[in-house]
Coordinates of C-alpha atoms and ligand atoms in Angstrom, one line a residue:
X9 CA 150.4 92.0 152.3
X10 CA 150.6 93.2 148.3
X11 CA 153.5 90.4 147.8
X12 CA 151.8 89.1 145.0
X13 CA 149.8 92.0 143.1
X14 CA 149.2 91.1 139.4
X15 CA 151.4 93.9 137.4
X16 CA 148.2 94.1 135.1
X17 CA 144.5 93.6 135.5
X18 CA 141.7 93.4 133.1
X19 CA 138.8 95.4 133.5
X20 CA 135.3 93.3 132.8
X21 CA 133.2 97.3 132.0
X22 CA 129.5 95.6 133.3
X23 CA 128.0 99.4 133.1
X24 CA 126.0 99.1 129.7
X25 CA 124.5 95.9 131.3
X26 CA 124.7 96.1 135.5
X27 CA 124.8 99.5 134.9
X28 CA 121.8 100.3 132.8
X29 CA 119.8 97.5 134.0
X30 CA 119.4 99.3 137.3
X31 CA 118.0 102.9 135.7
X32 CA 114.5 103.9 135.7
X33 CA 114.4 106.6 133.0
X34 CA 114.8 104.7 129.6
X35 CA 117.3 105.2 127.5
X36 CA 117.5 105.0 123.8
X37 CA 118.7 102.4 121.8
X38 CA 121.1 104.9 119.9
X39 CA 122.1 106.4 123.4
X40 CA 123.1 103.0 124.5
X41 CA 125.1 102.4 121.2
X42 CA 127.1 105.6 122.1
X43 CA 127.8 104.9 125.3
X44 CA 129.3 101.8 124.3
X45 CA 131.3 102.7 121.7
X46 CA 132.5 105.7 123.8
X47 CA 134.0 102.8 126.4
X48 CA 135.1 100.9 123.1
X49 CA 137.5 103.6 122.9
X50 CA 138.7 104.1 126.5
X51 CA 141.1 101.2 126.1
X52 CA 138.7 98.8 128.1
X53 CA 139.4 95.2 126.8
X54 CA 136.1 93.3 128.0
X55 CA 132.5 95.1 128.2
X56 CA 129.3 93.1 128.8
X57 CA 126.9 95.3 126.5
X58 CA 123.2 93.7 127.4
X59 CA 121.6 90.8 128.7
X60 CA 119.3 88.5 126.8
X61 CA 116.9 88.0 129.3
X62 CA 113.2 87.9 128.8
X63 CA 112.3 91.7 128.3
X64 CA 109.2 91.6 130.6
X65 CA 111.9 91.3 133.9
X66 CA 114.2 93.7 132.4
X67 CA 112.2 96.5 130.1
X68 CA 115.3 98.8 130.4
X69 CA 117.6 95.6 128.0
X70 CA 114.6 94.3 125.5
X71 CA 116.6 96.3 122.7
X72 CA 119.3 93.8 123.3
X73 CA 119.8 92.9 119.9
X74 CA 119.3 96.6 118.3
X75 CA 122.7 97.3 120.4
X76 CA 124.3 94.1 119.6
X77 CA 123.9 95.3 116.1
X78 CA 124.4 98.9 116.8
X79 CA 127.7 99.0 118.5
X80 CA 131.2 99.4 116.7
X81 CA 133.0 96.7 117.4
X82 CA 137.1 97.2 118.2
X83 CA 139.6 94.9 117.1
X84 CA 140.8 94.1 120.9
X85 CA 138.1 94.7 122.8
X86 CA 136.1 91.5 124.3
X87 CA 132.0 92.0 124.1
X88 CA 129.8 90.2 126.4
X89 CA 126.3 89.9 127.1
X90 CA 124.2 87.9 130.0
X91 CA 122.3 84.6 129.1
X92 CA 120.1 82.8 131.1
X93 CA 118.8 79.8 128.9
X94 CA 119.0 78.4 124.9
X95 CA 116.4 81.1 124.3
X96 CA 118.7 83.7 125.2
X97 CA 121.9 81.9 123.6
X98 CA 120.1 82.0 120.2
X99 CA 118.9 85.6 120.3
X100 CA 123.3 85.8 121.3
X101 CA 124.4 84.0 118.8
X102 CA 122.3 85.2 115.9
X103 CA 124.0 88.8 116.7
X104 CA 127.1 87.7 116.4
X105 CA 128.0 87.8 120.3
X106 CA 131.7 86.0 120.3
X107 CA 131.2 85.7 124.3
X108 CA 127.9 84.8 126.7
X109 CA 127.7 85.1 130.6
X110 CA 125.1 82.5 132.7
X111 CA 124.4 83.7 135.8
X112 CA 122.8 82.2 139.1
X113 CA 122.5 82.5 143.0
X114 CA 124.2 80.7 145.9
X115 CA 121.3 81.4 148.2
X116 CA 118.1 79.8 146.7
X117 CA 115.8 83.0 147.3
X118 CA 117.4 85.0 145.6
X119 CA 117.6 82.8 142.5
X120 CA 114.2 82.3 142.9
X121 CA 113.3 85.8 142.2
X122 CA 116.3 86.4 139.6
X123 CA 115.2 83.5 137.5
X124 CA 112.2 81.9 138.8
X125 CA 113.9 78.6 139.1
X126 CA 116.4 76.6 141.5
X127 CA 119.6 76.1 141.6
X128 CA 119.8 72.9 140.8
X129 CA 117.2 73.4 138.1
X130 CA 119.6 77.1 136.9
X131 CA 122.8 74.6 136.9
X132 CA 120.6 71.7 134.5
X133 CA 119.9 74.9 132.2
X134 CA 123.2 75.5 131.7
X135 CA 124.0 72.4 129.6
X136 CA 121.4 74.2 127.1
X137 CA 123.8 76.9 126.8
X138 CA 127.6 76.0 127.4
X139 CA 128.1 73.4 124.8
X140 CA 126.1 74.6 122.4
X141 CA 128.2 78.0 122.9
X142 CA 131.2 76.2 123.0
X143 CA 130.7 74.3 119.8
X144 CA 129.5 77.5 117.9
X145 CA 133.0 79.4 119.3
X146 CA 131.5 81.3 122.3
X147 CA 133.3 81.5 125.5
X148 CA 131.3 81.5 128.6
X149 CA 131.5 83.4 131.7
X150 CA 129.3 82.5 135.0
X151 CA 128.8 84.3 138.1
X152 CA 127.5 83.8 141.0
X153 CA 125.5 85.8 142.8
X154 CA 125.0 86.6 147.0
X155 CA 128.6 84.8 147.3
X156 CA 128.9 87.1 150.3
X157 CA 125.6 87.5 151.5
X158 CA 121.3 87.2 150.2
X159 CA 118.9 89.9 151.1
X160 CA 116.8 87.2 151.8
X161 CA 118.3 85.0 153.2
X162 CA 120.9 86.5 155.3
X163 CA 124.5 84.5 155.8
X164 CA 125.5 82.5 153.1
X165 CA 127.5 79.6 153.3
X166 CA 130.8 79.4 151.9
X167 CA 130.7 75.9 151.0
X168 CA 127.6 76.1 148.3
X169 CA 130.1 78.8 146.8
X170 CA 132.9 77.1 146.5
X171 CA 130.6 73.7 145.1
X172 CA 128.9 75.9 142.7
X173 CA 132.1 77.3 141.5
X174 CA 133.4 73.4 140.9
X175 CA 130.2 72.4 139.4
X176 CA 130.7 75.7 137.0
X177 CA 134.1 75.0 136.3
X178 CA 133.7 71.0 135.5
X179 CA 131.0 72.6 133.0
X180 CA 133.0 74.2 130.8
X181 CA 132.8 77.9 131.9
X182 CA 136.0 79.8 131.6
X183 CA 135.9 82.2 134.1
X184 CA 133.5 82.3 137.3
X185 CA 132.6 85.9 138.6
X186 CA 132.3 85.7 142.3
X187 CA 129.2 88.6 143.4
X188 CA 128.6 90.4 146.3
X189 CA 125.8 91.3 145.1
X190 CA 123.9 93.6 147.8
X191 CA 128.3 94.7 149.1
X192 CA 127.6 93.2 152.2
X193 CA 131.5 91.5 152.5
X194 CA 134.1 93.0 154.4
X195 CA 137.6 91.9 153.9
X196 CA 138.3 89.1 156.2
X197 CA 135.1 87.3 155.2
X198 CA 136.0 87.8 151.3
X199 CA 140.1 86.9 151.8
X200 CA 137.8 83.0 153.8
X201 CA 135.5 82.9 150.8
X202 CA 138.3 83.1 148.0
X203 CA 141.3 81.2 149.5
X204 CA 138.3 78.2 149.6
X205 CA 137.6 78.9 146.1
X206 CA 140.9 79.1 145.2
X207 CA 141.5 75.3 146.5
X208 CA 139.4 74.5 143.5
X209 CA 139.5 77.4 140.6
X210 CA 142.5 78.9 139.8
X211 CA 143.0 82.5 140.4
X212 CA 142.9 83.1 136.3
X213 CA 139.7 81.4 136.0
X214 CA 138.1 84.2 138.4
X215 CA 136.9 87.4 138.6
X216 CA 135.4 89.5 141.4
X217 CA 132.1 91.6 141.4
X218 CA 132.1 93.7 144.2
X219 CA 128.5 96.1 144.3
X220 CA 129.8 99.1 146.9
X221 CA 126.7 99.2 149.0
X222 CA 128.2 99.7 152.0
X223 CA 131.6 100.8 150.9
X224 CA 133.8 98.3 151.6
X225 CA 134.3 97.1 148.1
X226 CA 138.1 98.7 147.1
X227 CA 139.4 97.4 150.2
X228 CA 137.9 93.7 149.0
X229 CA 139.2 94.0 145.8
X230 CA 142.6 94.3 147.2
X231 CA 142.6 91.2 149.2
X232 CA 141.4 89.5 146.1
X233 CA 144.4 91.0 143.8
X234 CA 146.9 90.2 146.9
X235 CA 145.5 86.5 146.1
X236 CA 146.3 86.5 142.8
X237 CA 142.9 87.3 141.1
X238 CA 143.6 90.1 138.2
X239 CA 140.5 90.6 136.5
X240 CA 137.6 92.9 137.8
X241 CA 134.3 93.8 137.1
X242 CA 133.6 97.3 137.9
X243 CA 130.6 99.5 136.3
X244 CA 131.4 103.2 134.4
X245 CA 130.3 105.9 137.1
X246 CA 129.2 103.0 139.6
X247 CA 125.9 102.8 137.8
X248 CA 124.5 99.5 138.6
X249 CA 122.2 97.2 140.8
X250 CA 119.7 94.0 140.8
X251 CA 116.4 94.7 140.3
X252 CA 116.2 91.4 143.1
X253 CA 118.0 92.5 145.2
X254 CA 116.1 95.7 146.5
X255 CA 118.7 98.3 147.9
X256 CA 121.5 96.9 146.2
X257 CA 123.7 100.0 145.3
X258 CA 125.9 100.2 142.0
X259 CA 129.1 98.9 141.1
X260 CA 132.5 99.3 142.4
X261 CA 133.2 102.3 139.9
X262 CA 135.7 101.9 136.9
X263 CA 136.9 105.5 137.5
X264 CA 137.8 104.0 141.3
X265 CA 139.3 100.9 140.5
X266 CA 141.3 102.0 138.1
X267 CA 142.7 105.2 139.6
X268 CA 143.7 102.3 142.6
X269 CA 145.1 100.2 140.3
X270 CA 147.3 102.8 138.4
X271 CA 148.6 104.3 142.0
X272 CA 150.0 100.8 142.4
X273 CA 151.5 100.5 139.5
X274 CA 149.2 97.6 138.1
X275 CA 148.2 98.1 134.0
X276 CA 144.8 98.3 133.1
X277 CA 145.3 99.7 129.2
X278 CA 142.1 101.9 130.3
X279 CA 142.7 106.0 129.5
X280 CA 141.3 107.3 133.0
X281 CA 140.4 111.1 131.4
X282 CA 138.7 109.4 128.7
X283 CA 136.5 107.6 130.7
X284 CA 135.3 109.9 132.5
X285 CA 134.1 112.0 130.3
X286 CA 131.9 109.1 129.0
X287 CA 130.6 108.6 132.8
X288 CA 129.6 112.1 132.2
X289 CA 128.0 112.0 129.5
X290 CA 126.0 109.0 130.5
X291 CA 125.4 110.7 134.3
X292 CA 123.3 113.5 132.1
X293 CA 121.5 110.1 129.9
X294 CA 120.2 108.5 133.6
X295 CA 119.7 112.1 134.9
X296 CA 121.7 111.4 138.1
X297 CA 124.9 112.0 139.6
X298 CA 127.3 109.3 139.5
X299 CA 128.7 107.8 142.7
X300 CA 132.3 107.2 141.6
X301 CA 134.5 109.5 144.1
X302 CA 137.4 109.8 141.4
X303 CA 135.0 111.3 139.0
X304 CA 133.5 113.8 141.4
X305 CA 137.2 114.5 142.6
X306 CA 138.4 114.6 138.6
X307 CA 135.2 117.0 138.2
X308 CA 136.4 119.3 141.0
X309 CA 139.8 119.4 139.7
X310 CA 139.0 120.3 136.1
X311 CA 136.7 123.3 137.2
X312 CA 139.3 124.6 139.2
X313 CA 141.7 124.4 136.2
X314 CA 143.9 121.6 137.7
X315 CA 144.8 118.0 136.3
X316 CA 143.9 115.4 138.6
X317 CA 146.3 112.6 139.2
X318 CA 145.7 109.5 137.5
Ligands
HMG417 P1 110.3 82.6 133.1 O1 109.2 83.6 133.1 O2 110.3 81.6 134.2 O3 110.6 81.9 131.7 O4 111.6 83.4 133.2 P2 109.8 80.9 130.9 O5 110.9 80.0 130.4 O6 108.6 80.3 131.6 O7 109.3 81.8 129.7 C1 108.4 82.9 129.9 C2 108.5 83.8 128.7 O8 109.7 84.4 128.6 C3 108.3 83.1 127.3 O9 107.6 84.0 126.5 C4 109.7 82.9 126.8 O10 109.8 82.8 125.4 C5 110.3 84.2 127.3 P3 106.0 84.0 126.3 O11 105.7 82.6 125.8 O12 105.4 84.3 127.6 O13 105.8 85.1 125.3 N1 111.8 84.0 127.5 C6 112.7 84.8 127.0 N2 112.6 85.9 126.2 C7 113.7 86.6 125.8 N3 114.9 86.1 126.2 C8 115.1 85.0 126.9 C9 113.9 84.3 127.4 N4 113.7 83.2 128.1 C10 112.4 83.0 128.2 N5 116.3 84.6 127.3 C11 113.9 83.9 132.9 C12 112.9 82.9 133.3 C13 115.3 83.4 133.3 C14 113.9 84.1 131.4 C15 113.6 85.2 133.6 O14 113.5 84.9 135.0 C16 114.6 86.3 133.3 O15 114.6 86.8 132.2 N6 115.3 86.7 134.4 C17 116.3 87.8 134.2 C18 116.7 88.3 135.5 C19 117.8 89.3 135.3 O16 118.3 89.7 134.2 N7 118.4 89.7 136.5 C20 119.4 90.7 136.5 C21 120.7 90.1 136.1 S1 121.6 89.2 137.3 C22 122.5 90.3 138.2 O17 122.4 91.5 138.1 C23 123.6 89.8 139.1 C24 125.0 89.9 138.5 O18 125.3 91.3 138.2 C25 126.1 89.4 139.5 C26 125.9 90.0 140.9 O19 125.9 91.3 141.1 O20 125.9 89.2 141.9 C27 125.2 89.1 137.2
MG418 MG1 126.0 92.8 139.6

């Protein structure tokens, strides 16, 4: 084990969009611009800032575009957003978004209530959005969701992953995110799933996007890395959740993820005291507490006057 750790990882920062999606209190449009130009200058290289999505399923994103328009844009730093359909792509696109995500389910209930479609009708979608992305300069990221799990549907079966993430990859898509969506894997489950993947993607061409529901999702993220796999979604704070998938907790936490990563040795570029003092300035936006343990442990620390490792 840890023979073959990536000596850097990128960090995919899904807070302004996982993140905020999740929050019940609204937050401004200007608030939102903030917060993302804050992480701008953490050193993150790749942040998915909103989601295009039809604003009646997502009130908390309809000002998409306002923060597409809004945010500073640094030289180095990759900007995202989610994409279901052409609709979305267009609203993308006329923004000036240099990167799109499509997203769909591996367990058909789910995607049913995500996107009020199939999968096999999702997948068809997708042609409406990756070449027409790809021939105006847009990269395109996928994931797929319930990979380890569907609150609906219980088990999910490893093989309509690993043929969803061929079908992705034949596509055009160049990079599949691989979701536990309600954090329902456990490490020996998640090291089956992604060695079958890995027959067919290479490790490059994936990400992992572990939601820490249950707390198990550092210790998945490791047997990921040990295979190879060296980027990471992770959400500022832990913020984060579907909406469909009721008691989904938030994100594995950036603060987390990268304190683990820099203990190891492995690069992220990401200034750990800089970020969290954006996760608390966005704790007091949401009016919560944020789950990441390094924060409350980096919180601690500063109020009794100490530095925290990291
Ligand atoms: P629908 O209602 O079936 O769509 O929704 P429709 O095609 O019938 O259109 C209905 C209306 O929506 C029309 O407007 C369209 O113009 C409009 P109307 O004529 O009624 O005025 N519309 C749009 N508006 C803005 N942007 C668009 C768009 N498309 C249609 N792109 C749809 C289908 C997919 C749009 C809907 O289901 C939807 O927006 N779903 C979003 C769900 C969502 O965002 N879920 C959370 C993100 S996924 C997630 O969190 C998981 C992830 O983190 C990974 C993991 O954790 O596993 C990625
Ligand atoms: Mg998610």
């Amino acid at each position: 084990m840890f023979d073959h750790l990536p000596s850097e990882v990128t960090i995919y920062e899904v807070g302004p969009r996982d993140g905020l999606q999740n929050e019940a209190r609204p937050i401004s449009t200007s608030d939102k611009v903030t917060f993302i130009d804050a992480l701008s200058a953490t050193g993150l290289r790749a942040i998915e800032i909103s989601s295009f999505v039809n604003p009646k399923w997502i009130p908390q994103l309809a000002d998409a575009a306002e923060v597409a328009r809004g945010i500073r844009r640094s030289p180095g730093v990759r900007y995202s957003c989610l994409v279901p359909n052409r609709t979305g792509l267009d609203k993308a696109l006329a923004v000036g978004m240099e990167e799109v995500a499509v997203f769909l389910s591996a367990s058909e209930t789910h995607n049913r209530k995500n996107v009020n479609k199939t999968i096999v009708e999702t997948i068809a979608a997708f042609d409406e959005v990756i070449a027409p992305a790809q021939a105006a300069g847009i990269r395109v990221r996928a994931y797929v969701s319930t990979v380890y799990g569907c609150p609906y549907e219980g088990a999910v079966d490893p093989a309509v992953v690993v043929r969803l993430a061929r079908d992705l990859r034949q596509r055009g898509v160049y990079q599949i995110s691989l979701g536990d969506t309600i954090g329902i894997g456990t490490p020996v489950q998640v090291r089956d799933v992604l060695l079958r993947v890995l027959d067919e993607v290479p490790a490059q061409e994936l990400a992992m996007h572990f939601h820490d529901t249950r707390g198990t999702a550092l210790a998945n993220l490791l047997v990921g890395l040990d295979l190879g796999i060296s980027t990471i979604d992770s959400a500022i704070g832990g913020l984060g959740g579907c909406p469909y998938a009721p008691g989904a907790a938030g994100n594995v936490a950036t603060e987390d993820v990268v304190f683990l990563l820099h203990g190891m040795g492995i690069k992220t570029g990401v200034d750990l005291e800089a970020l969290c003092n954006a996760s608390q300035r966005i704790s007091s936006l949401v009016g919560h507490e944020m789950p990441s343990k390094y924060l409350k442990a980096h919180l601690g620390a500063r109020a009794r006057g100490q530095r925290s490792r990291g």
